[in-house]
Coordinates of C-alpha atoms and ligand atoms in Angstrom, one line a residue:
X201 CA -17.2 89.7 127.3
X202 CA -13.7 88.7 128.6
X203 CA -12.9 86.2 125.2
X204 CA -14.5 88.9 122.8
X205 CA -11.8 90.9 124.2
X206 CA -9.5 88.6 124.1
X207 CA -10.3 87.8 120.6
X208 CA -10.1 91.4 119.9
X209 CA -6.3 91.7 121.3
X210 CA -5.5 88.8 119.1
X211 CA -7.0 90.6 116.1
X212 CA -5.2 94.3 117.6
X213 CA -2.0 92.0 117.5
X214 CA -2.3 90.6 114.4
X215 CA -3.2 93.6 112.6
X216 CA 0.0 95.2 114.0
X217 CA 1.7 92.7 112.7
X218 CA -0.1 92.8 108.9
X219 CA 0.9 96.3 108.8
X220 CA 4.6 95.8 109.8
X221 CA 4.7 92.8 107.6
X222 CA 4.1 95.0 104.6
X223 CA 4.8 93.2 101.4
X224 CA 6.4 95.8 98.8
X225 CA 4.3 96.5 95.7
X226 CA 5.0 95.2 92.9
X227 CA 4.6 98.4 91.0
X228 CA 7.6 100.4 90.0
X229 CA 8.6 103.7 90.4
X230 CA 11.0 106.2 88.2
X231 CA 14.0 106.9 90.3
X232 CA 14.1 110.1 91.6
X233 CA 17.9 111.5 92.1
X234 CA 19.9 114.3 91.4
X235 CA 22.6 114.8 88.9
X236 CA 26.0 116.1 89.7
X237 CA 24.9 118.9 88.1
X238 CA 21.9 119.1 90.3
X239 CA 23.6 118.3 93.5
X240 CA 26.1 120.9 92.8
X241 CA 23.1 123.5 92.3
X242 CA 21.7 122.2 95.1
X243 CA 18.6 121.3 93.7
X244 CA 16.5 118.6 95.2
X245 CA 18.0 120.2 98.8
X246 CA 15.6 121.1 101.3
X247 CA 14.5 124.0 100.3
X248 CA 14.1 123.2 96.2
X249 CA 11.9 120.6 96.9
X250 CA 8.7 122.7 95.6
X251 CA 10.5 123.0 92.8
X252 CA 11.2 119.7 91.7
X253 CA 8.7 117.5 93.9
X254 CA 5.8 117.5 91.4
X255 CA 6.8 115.8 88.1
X256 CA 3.7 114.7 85.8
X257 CA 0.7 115.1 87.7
X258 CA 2.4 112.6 90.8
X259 CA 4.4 110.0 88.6
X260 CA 5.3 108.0 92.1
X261 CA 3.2 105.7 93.8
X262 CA 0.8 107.8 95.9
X263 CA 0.7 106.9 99.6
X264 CA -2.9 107.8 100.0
X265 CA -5.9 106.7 98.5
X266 CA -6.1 108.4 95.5
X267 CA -3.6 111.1 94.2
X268 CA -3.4 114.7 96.1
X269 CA -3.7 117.1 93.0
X270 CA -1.9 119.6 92.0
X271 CA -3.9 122.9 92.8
X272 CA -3.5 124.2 89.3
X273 CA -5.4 121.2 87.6
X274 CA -8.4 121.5 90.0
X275 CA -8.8 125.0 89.9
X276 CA -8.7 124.3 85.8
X277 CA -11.8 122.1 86.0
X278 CA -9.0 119.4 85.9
X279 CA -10.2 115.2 86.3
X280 CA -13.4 115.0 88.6
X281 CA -14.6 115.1 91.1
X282 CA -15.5 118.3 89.7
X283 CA -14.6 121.6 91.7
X284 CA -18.4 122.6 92.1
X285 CA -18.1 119.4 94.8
X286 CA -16.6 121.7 96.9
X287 CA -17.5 125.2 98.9
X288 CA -17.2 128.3 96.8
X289 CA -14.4 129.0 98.7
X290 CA -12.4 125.9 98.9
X291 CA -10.3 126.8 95.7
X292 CA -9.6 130.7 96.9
X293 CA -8.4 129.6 100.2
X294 CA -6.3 126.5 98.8
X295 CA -4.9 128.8 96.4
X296 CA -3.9 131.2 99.2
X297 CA -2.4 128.8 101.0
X298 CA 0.8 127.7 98.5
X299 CA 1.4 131.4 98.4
X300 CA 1.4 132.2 102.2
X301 CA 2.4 128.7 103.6
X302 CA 5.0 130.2 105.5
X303 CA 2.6 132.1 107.8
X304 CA -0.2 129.3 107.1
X305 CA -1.6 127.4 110.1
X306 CA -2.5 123.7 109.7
X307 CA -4.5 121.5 112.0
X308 CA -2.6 118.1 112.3
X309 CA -5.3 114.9 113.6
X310 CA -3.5 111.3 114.4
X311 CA -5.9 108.4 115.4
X312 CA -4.5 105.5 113.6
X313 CA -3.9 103.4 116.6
X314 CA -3.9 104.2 120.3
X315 CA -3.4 108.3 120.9
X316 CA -6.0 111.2 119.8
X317 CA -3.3 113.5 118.9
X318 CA -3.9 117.3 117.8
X319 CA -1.2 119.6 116.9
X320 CA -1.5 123.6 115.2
X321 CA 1.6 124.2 113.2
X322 CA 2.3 127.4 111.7
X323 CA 3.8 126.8 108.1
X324 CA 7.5 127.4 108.8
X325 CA 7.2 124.7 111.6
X326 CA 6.5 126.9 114.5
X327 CA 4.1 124.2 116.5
X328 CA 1.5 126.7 118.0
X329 CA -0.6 124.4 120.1
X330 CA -1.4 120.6 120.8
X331 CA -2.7 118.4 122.8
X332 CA -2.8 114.3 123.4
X333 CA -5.3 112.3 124.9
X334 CA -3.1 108.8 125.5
X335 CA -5.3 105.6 125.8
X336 CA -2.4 103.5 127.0
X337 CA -3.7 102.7 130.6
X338 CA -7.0 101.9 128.9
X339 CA -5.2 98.9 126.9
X340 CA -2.5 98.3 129.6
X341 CA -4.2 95.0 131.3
X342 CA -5.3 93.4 127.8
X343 CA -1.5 93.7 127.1
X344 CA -2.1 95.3 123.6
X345 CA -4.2 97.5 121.6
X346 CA -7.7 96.8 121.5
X347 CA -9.4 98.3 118.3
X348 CA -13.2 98.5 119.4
X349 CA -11.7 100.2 122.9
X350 CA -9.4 102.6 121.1
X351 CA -12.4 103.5 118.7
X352 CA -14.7 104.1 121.5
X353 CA -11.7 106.6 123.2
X354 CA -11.0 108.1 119.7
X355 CA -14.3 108.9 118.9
X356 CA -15.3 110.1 122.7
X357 CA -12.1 112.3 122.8
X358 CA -11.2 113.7 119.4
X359 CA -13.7 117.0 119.8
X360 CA -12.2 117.8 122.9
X361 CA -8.3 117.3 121.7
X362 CA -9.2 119.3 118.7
X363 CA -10.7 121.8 120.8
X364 CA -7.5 121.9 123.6
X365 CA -5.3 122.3 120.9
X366 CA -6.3 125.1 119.6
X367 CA -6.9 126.7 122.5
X368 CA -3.3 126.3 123.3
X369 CA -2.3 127.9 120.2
X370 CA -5.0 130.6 120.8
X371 CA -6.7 130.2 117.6
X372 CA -10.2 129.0 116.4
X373 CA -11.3 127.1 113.2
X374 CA -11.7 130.5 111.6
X375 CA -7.7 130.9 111.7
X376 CA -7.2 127.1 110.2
X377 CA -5.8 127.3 106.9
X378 CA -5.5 123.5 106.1
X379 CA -6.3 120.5 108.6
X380 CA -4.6 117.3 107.8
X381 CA -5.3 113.8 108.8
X382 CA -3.6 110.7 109.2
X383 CA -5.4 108.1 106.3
X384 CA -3.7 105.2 106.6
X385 CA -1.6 102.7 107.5
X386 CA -3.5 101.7 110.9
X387 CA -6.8 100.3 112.7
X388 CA -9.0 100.9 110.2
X389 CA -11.7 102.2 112.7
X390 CA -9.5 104.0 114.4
X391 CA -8.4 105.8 111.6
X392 CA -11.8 106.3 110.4
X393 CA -12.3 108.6 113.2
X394 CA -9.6 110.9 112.6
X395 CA -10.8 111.0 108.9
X396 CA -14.1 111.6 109.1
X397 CA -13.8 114.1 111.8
X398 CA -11.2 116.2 109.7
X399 CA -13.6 116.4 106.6
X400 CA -16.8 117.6 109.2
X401 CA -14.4 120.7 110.1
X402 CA -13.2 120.9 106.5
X403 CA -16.9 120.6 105.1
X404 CA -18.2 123.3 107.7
X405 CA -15.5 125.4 107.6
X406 CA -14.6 125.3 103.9
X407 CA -10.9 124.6 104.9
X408 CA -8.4 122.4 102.4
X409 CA -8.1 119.1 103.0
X410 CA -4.7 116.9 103.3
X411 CA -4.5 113.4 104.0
X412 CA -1.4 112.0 105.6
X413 CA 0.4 108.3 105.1
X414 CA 1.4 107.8 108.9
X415 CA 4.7 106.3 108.4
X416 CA 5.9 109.5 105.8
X417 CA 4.9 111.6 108.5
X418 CA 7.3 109.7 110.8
X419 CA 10.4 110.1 108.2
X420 CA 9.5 114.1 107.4
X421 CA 9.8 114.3 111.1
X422 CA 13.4 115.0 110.9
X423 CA 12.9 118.2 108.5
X424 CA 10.4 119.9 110.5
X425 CA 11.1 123.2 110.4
X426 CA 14.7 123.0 109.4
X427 CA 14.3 125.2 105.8
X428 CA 17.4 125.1 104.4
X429 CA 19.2 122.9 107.0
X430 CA 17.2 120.0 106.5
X431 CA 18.1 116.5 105.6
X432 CA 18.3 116.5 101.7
X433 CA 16.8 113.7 99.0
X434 CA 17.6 111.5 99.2
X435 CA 18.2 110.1 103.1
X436 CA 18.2 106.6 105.2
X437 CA 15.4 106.5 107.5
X438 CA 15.3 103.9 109.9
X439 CA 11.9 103.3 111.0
X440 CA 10.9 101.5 114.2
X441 CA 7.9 101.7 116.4
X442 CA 5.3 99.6 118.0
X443 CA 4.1 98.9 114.3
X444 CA 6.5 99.0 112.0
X445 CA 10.0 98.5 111.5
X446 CA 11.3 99.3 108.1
X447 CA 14.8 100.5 106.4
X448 CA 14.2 102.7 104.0
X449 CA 15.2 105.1 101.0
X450 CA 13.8 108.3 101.0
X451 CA 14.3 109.7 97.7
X452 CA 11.7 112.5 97.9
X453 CA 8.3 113.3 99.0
X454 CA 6.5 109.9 98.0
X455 CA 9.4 107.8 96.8
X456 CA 10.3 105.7 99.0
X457 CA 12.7 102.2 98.4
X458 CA 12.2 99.6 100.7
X459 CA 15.5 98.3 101.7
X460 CA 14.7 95.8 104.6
X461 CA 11.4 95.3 107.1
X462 CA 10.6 93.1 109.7
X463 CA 9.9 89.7 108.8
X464 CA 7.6 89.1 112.4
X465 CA 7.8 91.6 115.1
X466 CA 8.3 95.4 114.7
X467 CA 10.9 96.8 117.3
X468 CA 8.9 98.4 119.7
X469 CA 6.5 95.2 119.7
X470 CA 9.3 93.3 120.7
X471 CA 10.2 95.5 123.3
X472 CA 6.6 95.6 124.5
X473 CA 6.5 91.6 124.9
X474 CA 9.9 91.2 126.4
X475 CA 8.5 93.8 129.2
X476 CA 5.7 92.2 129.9
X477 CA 7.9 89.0 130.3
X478 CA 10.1 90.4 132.9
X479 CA 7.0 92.4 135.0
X480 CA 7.9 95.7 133.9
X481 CA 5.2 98.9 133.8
X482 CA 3.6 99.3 130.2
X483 CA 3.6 103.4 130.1
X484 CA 3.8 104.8 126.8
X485 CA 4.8 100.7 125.5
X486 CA 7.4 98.7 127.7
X487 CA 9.8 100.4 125.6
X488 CA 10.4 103.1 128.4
X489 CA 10.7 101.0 131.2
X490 CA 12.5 98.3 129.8
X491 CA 15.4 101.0 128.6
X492 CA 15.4 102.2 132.3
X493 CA 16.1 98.7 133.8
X494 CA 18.8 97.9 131.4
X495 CA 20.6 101.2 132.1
X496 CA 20.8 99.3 135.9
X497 CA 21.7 96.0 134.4
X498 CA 25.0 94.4 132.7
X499 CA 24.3 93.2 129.2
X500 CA 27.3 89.9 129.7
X501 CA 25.4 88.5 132.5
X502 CA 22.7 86.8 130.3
X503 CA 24.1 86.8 126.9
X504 CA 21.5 87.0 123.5
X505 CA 21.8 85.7 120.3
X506 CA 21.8 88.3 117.5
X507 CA 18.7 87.5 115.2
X508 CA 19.2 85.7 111.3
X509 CA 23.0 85.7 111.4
X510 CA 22.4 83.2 108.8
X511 CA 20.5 85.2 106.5
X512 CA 23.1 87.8 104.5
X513 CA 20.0 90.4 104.0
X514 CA 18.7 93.5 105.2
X515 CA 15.8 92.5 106.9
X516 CA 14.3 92.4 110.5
X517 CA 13.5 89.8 112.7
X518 CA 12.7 90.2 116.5
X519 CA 10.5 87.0 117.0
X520 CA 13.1 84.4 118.0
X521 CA 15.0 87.2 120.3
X522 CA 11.8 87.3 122.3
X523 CA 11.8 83.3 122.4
X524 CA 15.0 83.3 123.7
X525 CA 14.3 85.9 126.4
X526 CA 11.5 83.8 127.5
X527 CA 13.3 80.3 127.7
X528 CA 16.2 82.5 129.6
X529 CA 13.4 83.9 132.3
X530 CA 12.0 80.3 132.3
X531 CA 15.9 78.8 132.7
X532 CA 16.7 81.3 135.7
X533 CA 13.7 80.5 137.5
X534 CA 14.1 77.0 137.6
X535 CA 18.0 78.1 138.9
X536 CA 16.8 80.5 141.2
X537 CA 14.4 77.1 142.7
X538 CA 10.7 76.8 144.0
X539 CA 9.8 80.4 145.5
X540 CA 10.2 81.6 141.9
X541 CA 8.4 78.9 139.7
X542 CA 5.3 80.6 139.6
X543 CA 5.1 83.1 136.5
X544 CA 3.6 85.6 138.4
X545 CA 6.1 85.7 141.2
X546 CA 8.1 88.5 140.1
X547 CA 11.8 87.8 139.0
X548 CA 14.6 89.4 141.3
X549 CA 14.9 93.0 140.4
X550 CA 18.6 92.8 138.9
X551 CA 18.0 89.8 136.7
X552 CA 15.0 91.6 135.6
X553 CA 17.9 94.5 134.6
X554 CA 20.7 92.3 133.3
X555 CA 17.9 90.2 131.0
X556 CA 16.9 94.1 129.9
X557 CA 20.2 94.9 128.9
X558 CA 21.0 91.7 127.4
X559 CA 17.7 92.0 125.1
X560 CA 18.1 95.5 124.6
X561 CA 22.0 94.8 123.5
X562 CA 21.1 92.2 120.9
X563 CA 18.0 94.2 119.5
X564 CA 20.0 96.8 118.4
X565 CA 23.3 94.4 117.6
X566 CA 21.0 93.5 115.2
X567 CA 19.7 97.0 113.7
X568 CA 23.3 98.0 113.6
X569 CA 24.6 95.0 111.5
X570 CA 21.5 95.2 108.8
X571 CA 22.3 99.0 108.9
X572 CA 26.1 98.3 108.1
X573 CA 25.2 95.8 105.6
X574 CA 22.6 98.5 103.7
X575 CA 25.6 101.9 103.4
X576 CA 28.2 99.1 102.3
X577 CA 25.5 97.6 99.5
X578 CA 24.4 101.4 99.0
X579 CA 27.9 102.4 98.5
X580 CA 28.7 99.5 96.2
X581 CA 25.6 100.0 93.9
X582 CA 27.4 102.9 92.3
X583 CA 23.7 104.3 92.0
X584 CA 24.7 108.4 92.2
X585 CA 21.5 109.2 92.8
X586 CA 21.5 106.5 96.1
X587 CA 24.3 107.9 97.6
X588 CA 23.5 109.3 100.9
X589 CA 25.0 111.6 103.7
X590 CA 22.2 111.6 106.6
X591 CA 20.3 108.8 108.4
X592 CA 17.3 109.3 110.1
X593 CA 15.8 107.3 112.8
X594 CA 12.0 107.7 113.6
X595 CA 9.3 106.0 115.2
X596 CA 8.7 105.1 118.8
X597 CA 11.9 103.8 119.5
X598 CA 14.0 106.3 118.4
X599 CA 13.0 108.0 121.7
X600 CA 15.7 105.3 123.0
X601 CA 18.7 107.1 124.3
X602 CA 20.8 103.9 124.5
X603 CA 20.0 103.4 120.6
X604 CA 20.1 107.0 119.4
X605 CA 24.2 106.7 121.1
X606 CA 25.0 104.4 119.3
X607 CA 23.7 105.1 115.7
X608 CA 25.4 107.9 116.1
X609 CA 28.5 106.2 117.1
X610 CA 28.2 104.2 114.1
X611 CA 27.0 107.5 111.6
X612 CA 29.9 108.9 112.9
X613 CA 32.3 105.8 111.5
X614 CA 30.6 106.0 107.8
X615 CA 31.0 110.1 108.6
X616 CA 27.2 110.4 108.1
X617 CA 24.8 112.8 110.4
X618 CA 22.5 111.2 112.3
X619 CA 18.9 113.2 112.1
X620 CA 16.3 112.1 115.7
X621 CA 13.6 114.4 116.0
X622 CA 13.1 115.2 120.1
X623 CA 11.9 111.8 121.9
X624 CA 8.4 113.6 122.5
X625 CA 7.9 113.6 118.7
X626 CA 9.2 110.2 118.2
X627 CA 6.2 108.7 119.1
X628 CA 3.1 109.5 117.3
X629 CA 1.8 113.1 117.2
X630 CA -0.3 115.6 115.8
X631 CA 2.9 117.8 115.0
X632 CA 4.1 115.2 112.4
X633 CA 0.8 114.9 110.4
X634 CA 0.5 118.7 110.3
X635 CA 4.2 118.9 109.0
X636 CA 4.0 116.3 106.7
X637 CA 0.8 118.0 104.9
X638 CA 2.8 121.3 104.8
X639 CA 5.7 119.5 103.3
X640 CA 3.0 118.4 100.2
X641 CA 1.1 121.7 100.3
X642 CA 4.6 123.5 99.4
X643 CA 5.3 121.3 96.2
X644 CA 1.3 122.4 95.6
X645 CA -0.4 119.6 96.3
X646 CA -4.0 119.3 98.0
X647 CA -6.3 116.5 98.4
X648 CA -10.0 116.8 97.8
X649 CA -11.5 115.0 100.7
X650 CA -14.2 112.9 98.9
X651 CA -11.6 111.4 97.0
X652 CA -9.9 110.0 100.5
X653 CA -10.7 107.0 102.4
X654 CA -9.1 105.7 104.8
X655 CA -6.3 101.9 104.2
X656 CA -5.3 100.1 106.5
X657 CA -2.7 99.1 104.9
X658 CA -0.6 100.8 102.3
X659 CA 2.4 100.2 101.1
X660 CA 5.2 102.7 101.6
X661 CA 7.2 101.9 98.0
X662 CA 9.2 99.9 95.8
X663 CA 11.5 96.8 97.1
X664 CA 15.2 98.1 96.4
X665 CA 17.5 95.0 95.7
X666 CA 21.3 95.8 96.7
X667 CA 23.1 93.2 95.9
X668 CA 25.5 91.4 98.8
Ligands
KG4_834 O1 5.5 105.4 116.9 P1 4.7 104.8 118.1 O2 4.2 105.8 119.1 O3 3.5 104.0 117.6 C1 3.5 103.2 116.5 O4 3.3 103.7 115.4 O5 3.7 102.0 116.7 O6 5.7 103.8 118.8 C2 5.3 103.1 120.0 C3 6.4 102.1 120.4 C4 6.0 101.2 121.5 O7 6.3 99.9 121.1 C5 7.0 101.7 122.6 O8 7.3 100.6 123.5 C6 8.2 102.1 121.9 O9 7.6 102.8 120.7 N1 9.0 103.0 122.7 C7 10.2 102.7 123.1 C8 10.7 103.8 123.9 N2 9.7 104.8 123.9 C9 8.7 104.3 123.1 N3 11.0 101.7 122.9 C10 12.2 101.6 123.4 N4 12.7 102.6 124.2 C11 12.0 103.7 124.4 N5 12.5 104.7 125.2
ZN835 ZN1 3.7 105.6 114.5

């Protein structure tokens, strides 16, 4: 039982990494920016996106499985599958909801990799209720996510998180005007759960149906319930968590330019391994406990190289950094002699912090430089409609208060704001999937739920070039 788990951890890990490794497709997408004339107008701002987001029926790539529709065309009999598919009252309450998003609640469902995670959001943002049922001690000794053990806890908890969270926002089904769900990218079975769980509710309830691309609901995160002040169309998102650590252009809901992803690890992998190196608790990812022991340790003590200083691109790689922690942990305990040759013997508690900061130091060296690299190329491309005046940084570990300093030390140089959500909603949430939904329903989208299934892996856009 011990190798099939094994085996299973290898597979967990190696699905992370197909999913961070996400080749762009080669499909291309119209460019989406605004004129002079339109920027001046202020159209394409926050609050004009739902009325200039649907163009066609959804002329970008669509994140999910098949094209969310615009309410209009299925209420017309539009393509099939045919509206009689659905409840009498699916198109009458879908309807409603465009009209009266403001005050509409939405049911928010993440299981695409190692939290059930249930939010209520009213449709202005307000998050009413929500609740979290974390599996991390349950993967903690197997040093990774194991998919058949985050099924089982997906599928043994998800009734119950549904059910706490809407008991802390005090509703019922009966007041749930939409319930979203993350589709894809993830564990397959894990997100299976989520999926098939949201259309029960939808199919008993008669409620709409959204599904929700996990990593768009990590770069809306930013505009929650921000109206007018949000970040406008187009914006930099820096993306890094546990599964993913991308660059990229957010030119609008669904148009997205890859500018740079990892080429091995994602971040927060990185930062998982280099904890489990050095001994350190795996809470919530190493990420937390690794950022505490470098704020106790001095980054010159054990000095990193910066990864691919050779290669003049914008892309990611954390693989070698984590090498060269481990031959520096395997250097120091030969220096520090017999009593600490034995890997398990933990290392001295300040090396342990000084190795921390040094890793933590060159990690995000690293994002800096790539991030430098991609305004300057940005602002060369004399592309109006690329031109940008707000970052975003989402994901895991963007709850890192040593990194979110210093992006915004560096926003501040290219006089750019820097957009975090609050470290809670960093990492992945029920509050993200609901507000990404509401972000689609207000341009009038909806999904019918038997044209969904769930992808492990789809791709996020279109590889933007920017020459050096
Ligand atoms: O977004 P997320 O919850 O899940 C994925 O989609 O992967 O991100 C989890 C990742 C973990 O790798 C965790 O170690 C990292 O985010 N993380 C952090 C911090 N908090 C969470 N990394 C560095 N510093 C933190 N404070
Ligand atoms: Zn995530």
């Amino acid at each position: 039982a011990l190798a099939a788990l094994r085996g299973h951890q290898r597979r967990a890990l190696l699905l992370r990494r197909m999913v961070a490794a996400e080749p762009p497709s080669p499909s291309s997408s119209p460019r989406q920016g605004r004129t002079k004339e339109e920027r001046r107008k202020g159209v394409g701002s926050a609050k004009s996106v739902a009325e200039t987001a649907p163009e066609g029926v959804f002329g970008p790539p669509t994140l999910v499985a098949a094209e969310p529709r615009l309410l209009e065309d299925v209420i017309a009999g539009g393509p099939p599958p045919a509206a009689e598919a659905l409840q009498p009252d699916y198109l009458r309450r879908a309807a409603r909801l465009k009209d009266e998003l403001a005050s509409a609640v939405v049911l928010g469902i993440e299981t695409s990799c190692d939290d059930t995670a249930v939010a209520v959001l009213r449709g202005d943002g307000t998050v009413l209720g929500q609740d979290v049922a974390s599996q991390h001690e349950l993967h903690e000794e197997w040093g990774g996510v194991v998919p058949s053990i985050a099924f089982e806890a997906h599928k043994a908890n998800i009734r119950t998180t549904q059910e706490n969270a809407l008991a802390d926002a005090g509703l019922t089904m009966a007041d749930v005007d939409a319930v979203a769900v993350t589709v894809g990218p993830g564990l397959e079975i894990c997100l299976r759960v989520g999926t098939e769980f949201a259309k029960e509710l939808c199919a008993e309830h008669g409620t709409p149906f959204m599904a929700v691309h996990h990593l768009e609901a990590h770069c809306l995160m930013a505009r929650l319930g921000l109206a007018d002040e949000a970040p406008a169309f187009p914006f930099l998102a820096l993306l890094v968590s546990g599964g993913h650590c991308q660059m990229l252009l957010v030119r609008g809901l669904g148009r997205y330019s890859i500018i740079g992803g990892t080429i091995d690890d994602a971040l927060g992998e990185a930062y998982d391994k280099v904890a489990r190196m050095l001994g350190l608790p795996a809470t919530n990812g190493g990420g937390p406990a690794l950022e505490r022991a470098a704020r106790a340790g001095d980054k010159t003590k054990y000095p990193l190289p910066v990864p691919m200083q050779q290669r003049p691109d914008c892309d990611f790689s954390y693989a070698g950094l984590k090498t060269s922690v481990r031959n520096a942990i395997g250097k120091l305990r030969r220096q520090l002699g017999e009593e600490f040759a034995d890997p398990e013997v933990p290392l001295p508690e300040q090396v342990v912090n000084d190795l921390s900061a040094s890793f933590q130091d060159s990690a995000i060296k690293h994002l800096e430089q790539r991030l430098r690299r991609a305004l300057k190329r940005l602002a060369a491309s004399g592309g109006e409609e690329d031109q940008i005046k707000q970052i975003v940084l989402a994901g895991g570990v963007a709850a890192n208060q040593e990194l979110r300093a210093r992006m915004e030390a560096l926003c501040e140089k290219h006089e750019l704001e820097l957009l975090v959500p609050d470290p809670r909603l960093c990492t992945d949430n029920g509050v993200m999937v609901a507000w990404a939904a509401i972000e689609r329903l207000e341009t009038g989208q909806i999904c019918l739920p038997d044209d969904q299934q769930v992808q492990a892996r789809v791709p996020m856009g279109t590889a933007l070039e920017l020459e050096s």
